[in-house]
Amino acid sequence: MKIQVLTIFPELFDSFLKAPLTARAISRGALSLRIIDIRTYAEGSFRHIDDSPYGGGAGMILKCQPVLDALHAAESPDSWRILLSPSGRPYDQKHAHKLLQKEDLILIAGHYEGFDARIEEAADEEISTGDYILSGGELPAMTIMDSLIRLLDGTIRQESTEEESFEDGLLEYPQYTKPRSYEGKQVPEVLLSGNHEAIRRWKLKQSLQRTLERRPDLLKDRKFTEEEQKLMEELYGIRDPRN
Ligand code: 9D3
């Protein structure tokens, strides 16, 4: 997979490029990553990348010329262009799997400001990483890249993707390691029992309980198995405690 990032703060990506996950994917040849400084495309003696908005309003707007020139220099016929924007579609794990199918991604990050709307038209989609205001699209770009790179074959053990939170629609069960007792708090007895079937049921029950109590929104369209319904009956006295 090839990823190119257009940004006016390329230095913000320095530590991301050095991070073990990223460095390993690049050296394996699974990833090519290029950080492009939009400012190098700015024209005119003042090299302006932004300007005030037509019609008035606070703040500055990223200009078409430097961003679209940088984009056109980076793009190929099979590029998928993503604009990072607080007005974009909220990102999730399902979306990560969709993007993993693309061979050539271009991520466009703004900073402090909005984009000229004609830049939005040049993108294939707009993505937000969540409902909070950041100072720019750089951390969202790194968030998306991190989620993709860890899914690239070989960077992590296959089994850990499958068991993971979100992949089966439930939050993770609580986990413990040594010691068995810490400040008077004990590791649940079942985990020490060696009874693999009992342990599997306990983990599933914990996952169900946590999801129902913390993130009921994740369960909106989920179907429950017979076993899950039985476990929820043990927990709440009913087989489907939603709503
Ligand atoms: C005054 C209106 N603001 C939008 C709510 C303007 C604005 C604020 C902050 C425009 C851009 C930004 C910087 N944020 C991003 O570029 C951004 C972002 C975010 O702030 N939150 C979650 N996801 C993203 S993706 C890009």
Coordinates of C-alpha atoms and ligand atoms in Angstrom, one line a residue:
M1 CA 0.0 0.0 0.0
K2 CA 1.2 3.5 -0.9
I3 CA 0.1 6.4 1.3
Q4 CA 0.9 10.1 0.6
V5 CA 0.1 12.8 3.1
L6 CA -0.3 16.5 2.1
T7 CA 0.3 18.8 5.1
I8 CA 1.6 22.2 6.0
F9 CA 3.3 20.7 9.1
P10 CA 5.4 17.8 7.7
E11 CA 7.6 17.8 10.9
L12 CA 4.6 16.6 12.9
F13 CA 5.0 13.2 11.2
D14 CA 8.7 12.7 12.1
S15 CA 8.0 10.5 15.1
F16 CA 5.3 8.6 13.3
L17 CA 7.7 7.6 10.6
K18 CA 10.2 6.4 13.2
A19 CA 7.6 4.4 15.2
P20 CA 8.3 0.6 15.1
L21 CA 5.0 -0.3 13.5
T22 CA 5.5 2.1 10.6
A23 CA 9.3 1.5 10.2
R24 CA 8.7 -2.3 10.1
A25 CA 5.9 -2.0 7.4
I26 CA 8.1 0.2 5.3
S27 CA 11.2 -2.1 5.6
R28 CA 9.1 -5.1 4.7
G29 CA 8.0 -3.4 1.6
A30 CA 4.3 -3.6 2.6
L31 CA 4.1 0.2 2.8
S32 CA 5.4 3.2 1.0
L33 CA 4.8 6.5 2.9
R34 CA 5.5 10.0 1.6
I35 CA 4.9 13.2 3.5
I36 CA 4.5 16.1 1.2
D37 CA 4.8 19.8 2.3
I38 CA 2.0 21.7 0.7
R39 CA 4.1 24.9 1.1
T40 CA 6.6 23.8 -1.5
Y41 CA 3.8 24.1 -4.0
A42 CA 2.8 27.7 -3.0
E43 CA 3.3 30.2 -5.8
G44 CA 3.9 34.0 -5.7
S45 CA 6.6 36.0 -3.9
F46 CA 4.8 35.5 -0.5
R47 CA 4.2 31.8 -0.9
H48 CA 0.7 32.2 0.7
I49 CA -1.1 28.9 1.5
D50 CA -4.2 30.5 3.0
D51 CA -6.3 33.6 2.8
S52 CA -9.4 35.2 4.4
P53 CA -12.9 33.9 3.5
Y54 CA -15.1 35.5 0.9
G55 CA -18.3 36.7 2.5
G56 CA -16.5 37.3 5.8
G57 CA -16.0 35.1 8.8
A58 CA -13.3 34.3 11.3
G59 CA -10.1 32.5 10.5
M60 CA -8.2 31.7 7.3
I61 CA -9.0 29.3 4.5
L62 CA -6.5 27.0 2.7
K63 CA -6.2 28.2 -0.9
C64 CA -6.9 26.0 -3.8
Q65 CA -3.7 26.5 -5.7
P66 CA -1.1 25.1 -3.4
V67 CA -3.3 22.2 -2.2
L68 CA -4.6 21.2 -5.6
D69 CA -1.1 21.5 -7.3
A70 CA 0.3 19.3 -4.6
L71 CA -2.6 16.9 -5.0
H72 CA -2.3 16.7 -8.8
A73 CA 1.5 16.1 -8.5
A74 CA 0.8 13.2 -6.1
E75 CA -2.2 11.5 -7.8
S76 CA -2.3 8.6 -10.2
P77 CA -5.4 7.1 -11.9
D78 CA -6.0 4.8 -9.0
S79 CA -5.4 7.2 -6.1
W80 CA -8.2 7.5 -3.5
R81 CA -8.2 11.0 -2.1
I82 CA -9.3 11.6 1.5
L83 CA -9.8 15.0 3.0
L84 CA -9.5 15.1 6.8
S85 CA -12.2 17.4 8.1
P86 CA -14.4 17.9 11.2
S87 CA -17.3 17.8 8.8
G88 CA -16.4 14.4 7.4
R89 CA -17.9 10.9 8.0
P90 CA -16.9 9.5 11.4
Y91 CA -14.2 6.9 11.1
D92 CA -14.5 3.4 12.4
Q93 CA -13.0 -0.1 12.1
K94 CA -15.3 -1.1 9.3
H95 CA -14.1 1.9 7.3
A96 CA -10.5 0.9 8.0
H97 CA -11.1 -2.5 6.4
K98 CA -12.6 -0.7 3.3
L99 CA -9.6 1.6 3.0
L100 CA -7.2 -1.4 3.3
Q101 CA -8.5 -2.5 -0.1
K102 CA -7.1 0.6 -1.8
E103 CA -3.6 0.5 -3.2
D104 CA -2.9 4.2 -3.3
L105 CA -4.2 6.6 -0.7
I106 CA -3.7 10.4 -0.5
L107 CA -4.6 12.0 2.8
I108 CA -5.0 15.8 2.8
A109 CA -4.6 17.5 6.2
G110 CA -5.5 21.1 7.0
H111 CA -4.4 23.0 10.1
Y112 CA -6.3 25.7 12.2
E113 CA -8.5 26.4 9.2
G114 CA -11.0 25.2 6.7
F115 CA -10.5 24.3 3.1
D116 CA -11.7 26.3 0.0
A117 CA -14.8 24.2 -0.9
R118 CA -13.3 23.5 -4.3
I119 CA -10.7 21.3 -2.6
E120 CA -13.5 19.3 -1.1
E121 CA -14.8 18.7 -4.6
A122 CA -11.4 17.3 -5.6
A123 CA -11.5 14.6 -2.9
D124 CA -13.2 11.2 -3.1
E125 CA -14.4 11.4 0.6
E126 CA -14.1 13.4 3.8
I127 CA -13.3 11.7 7.0
S128 CA -13.5 12.9 10.7
T129 CA -12.0 10.9 13.5
G130 CA -14.6 12.0 16.0
D131 CA -16.7 14.7 17.5
Y132 CA -14.1 17.0 19.1
I133 CA -12.2 19.9 17.7
L134 CA -8.4 19.5 17.0
S135 CA -6.0 22.1 15.7
G136 CA -5.6 20.2 12.4
G137 CA -6.0 17.0 10.3
E138 CA -2.5 15.7 11.1
L139 CA -3.4 13.6 14.1
P140 CA -6.4 12.2 12.3
A141 CA -4.2 11.4 9.3
M142 CA -1.8 9.5 11.7
T143 CA -4.8 7.8 13.4
I144 CA -6.1 6.5 10.1
M145 CA -2.6 5.4 9.0
D146 CA -2.0 3.6 12.3
S147 CA -5.3 1.7 12.0
L148 CA -4.3 0.6 8.5
I149 CA -0.7 -0.2 9.0
R150 CA -1.5 -2.6 11.9
L151 CA -4.0 -4.4 9.6
L152 CA -1.4 -4.8 6.9
D153 CA -0.5 -8.5 6.8
G154 CA 2.3 -9.5 9.1
T155 CA 2.6 -6.4 11.3
I156 CA 0.6 -8.1 14.1
R157 CA -0.4 -11.7 14.8
Q158 CA -3.5 -12.7 12.8
E159 CA -5.2 -14.1 15.9
S160 CA -5.2 -10.8 17.7
T161 CA -7.2 -9.0 14.9
E162 CA -9.9 -11.7 15.0
E163 CA -10.4 -11.7 18.8
E164 CA -10.3 -8.0 19.0
S165 CA -12.8 -5.5 20.3
F166 CA -15.0 -4.2 17.4
E167 CA -14.1 -7.0 15.0
D168 CA -17.0 -9.1 16.6
G169 CA -19.0 -6.1 17.7
L170 CA -18.3 -6.5 21.4
L171 CA -15.9 -4.7 23.8
E172 CA -13.0 -6.7 25.3
Y173 CA -13.3 -8.7 28.5
P174 CA -11.0 -7.6 31.4
Q175 CA -7.5 -9.2 31.4
Y176 CA -5.1 -10.0 34.2
T177 CA -1.5 -11.0 34.7
K178 CA 0.7 -11.8 37.7
P179 CA 0.5 -11.5 40.6
R180 CA -2.7 -13.4 41.6
S181 CA -3.3 -10.9 44.4
Y182 CA -2.5 -7.2 44.3
E183 CA -3.4 -4.8 47.1
G184 CA -6.1 -7.2 48.2
K185 CA -7.7 -7.5 44.7
Q186 CA -7.8 -11.0 43.3
V187 CA -7.7 -12.4 39.8
P188 CA -11.1 -14.0 39.1
E189 CA -10.9 -17.7 40.1
V190 CA -12.2 -19.1 36.8
L191 CA -9.1 -17.7 34.9
L192 CA -6.8 -19.9 37.1
S193 CA -9.0 -23.0 36.8
G194 CA -7.6 -24.4 33.6
N195 CA -11.2 -25.1 32.5
H196 CA -11.0 -23.7 29.0
E197 CA -14.7 -24.0 28.3
A198 CA -15.6 -22.1 31.5
I199 CA -13.0 -19.5 30.7
R200 CA -14.4 -19.0 27.2
R201 CA -17.9 -18.5 28.6
W202 CA -16.7 -16.1 31.3
K203 CA -14.9 -14.0 28.7
L204 CA -17.9 -13.8 26.5
K205 CA -20.2 -12.9 29.4
Q206 CA -17.8 -10.1 30.5
S207 CA -17.7 -8.8 27.0
L208 CA -21.5 -8.8 26.7
Q209 CA -21.9 -7.1 30.1
R210 CA -19.3 -4.4 29.4
T211 CA -20.8 -3.6 26.0
L212 CA -24.3 -3.4 27.3
E213 CA -23.3 -1.1 30.1
R214 CA -20.7 1.1 28.4
R215 CA -21.5 1.0 24.6
P216 CA -25.1 -0.1 24.0
D217 CA -24.8 1.8 20.7
L218 CA -22.5 -0.9 19.4
L219 CA -25.3 -3.5 19.8
K220 CA -28.0 -1.6 17.9
D221 CA -28.1 -4.0 14.8
R222 CA -26.2 -7.0 16.3
K223 CA -27.7 -10.4 16.3
F224 CA -27.1 -12.5 19.5
T225 CA -26.4 -16.2 19.4
E226 CA -28.3 -18.7 21.6
E227 CA -25.3 -18.8 24.0
E228 CA -25.1 -15.0 24.2
Q229 CA -28.9 -14.8 25.0
K230 CA -28.4 -17.4 27.8
L231 CA -25.5 -15.4 29.3
M232 CA -27.6 -12.2 29.2
E233 CA -30.4 -14.0 30.9
E234 CA -28.0 -15.0 33.7
L235 CA -26.8 -11.3 33.9
Y236 CA -30.1 -9.5 33.7
G237 CA -32.9 -12.1 33.9
I238 CA -33.9 -11.4 30.2
R239 CA -32.5 -12.8 27.0
D240 CA -32.3 -9.4 25.2
P241 CA -31.9 -6.5 27.6
R242 CA -31.6 -3.9 24.9
N243 CA -33.7 -0.7 25.1
Ligands
9D3_1 C1 -15.1 27.3 13.0 C2 -15.5 26.0 12.5 N1 -14.5 24.9 12.7 C3 -15.1 23.6 12.4 C4 -15.8 23.0 13.6 C5 -13.3 25.1 11.9 C6 -12.3 24.2 12.1 C7 -11.8 23.8 13.3 C8 -10.7 22.9 13.5 C9 -11.7 23.6 11.0 C10 -10.6 22.7 11.1 C11 -10.2 22.3 12.3 C12 -9.1 21.4 12.5 N2 -9.5 20.0 12.5 C13 -9.3 19.2 11.5 O1 -8.8 19.6 10.5 C14 -9.8 17.8 11.6 C15 -10.5 17.1 12.6 C16 -11.0 17.5 13.9 O2 -10.8 18.7 14.4 N3 -11.7 16.6 14.7 C17 -11.9 15.3 14.3 N4 -11.5 14.9 13.1 C18 -10.8 15.8 12.3 S1 -10.2 15.5 10.7 C19 -9.6 17.0 10.5

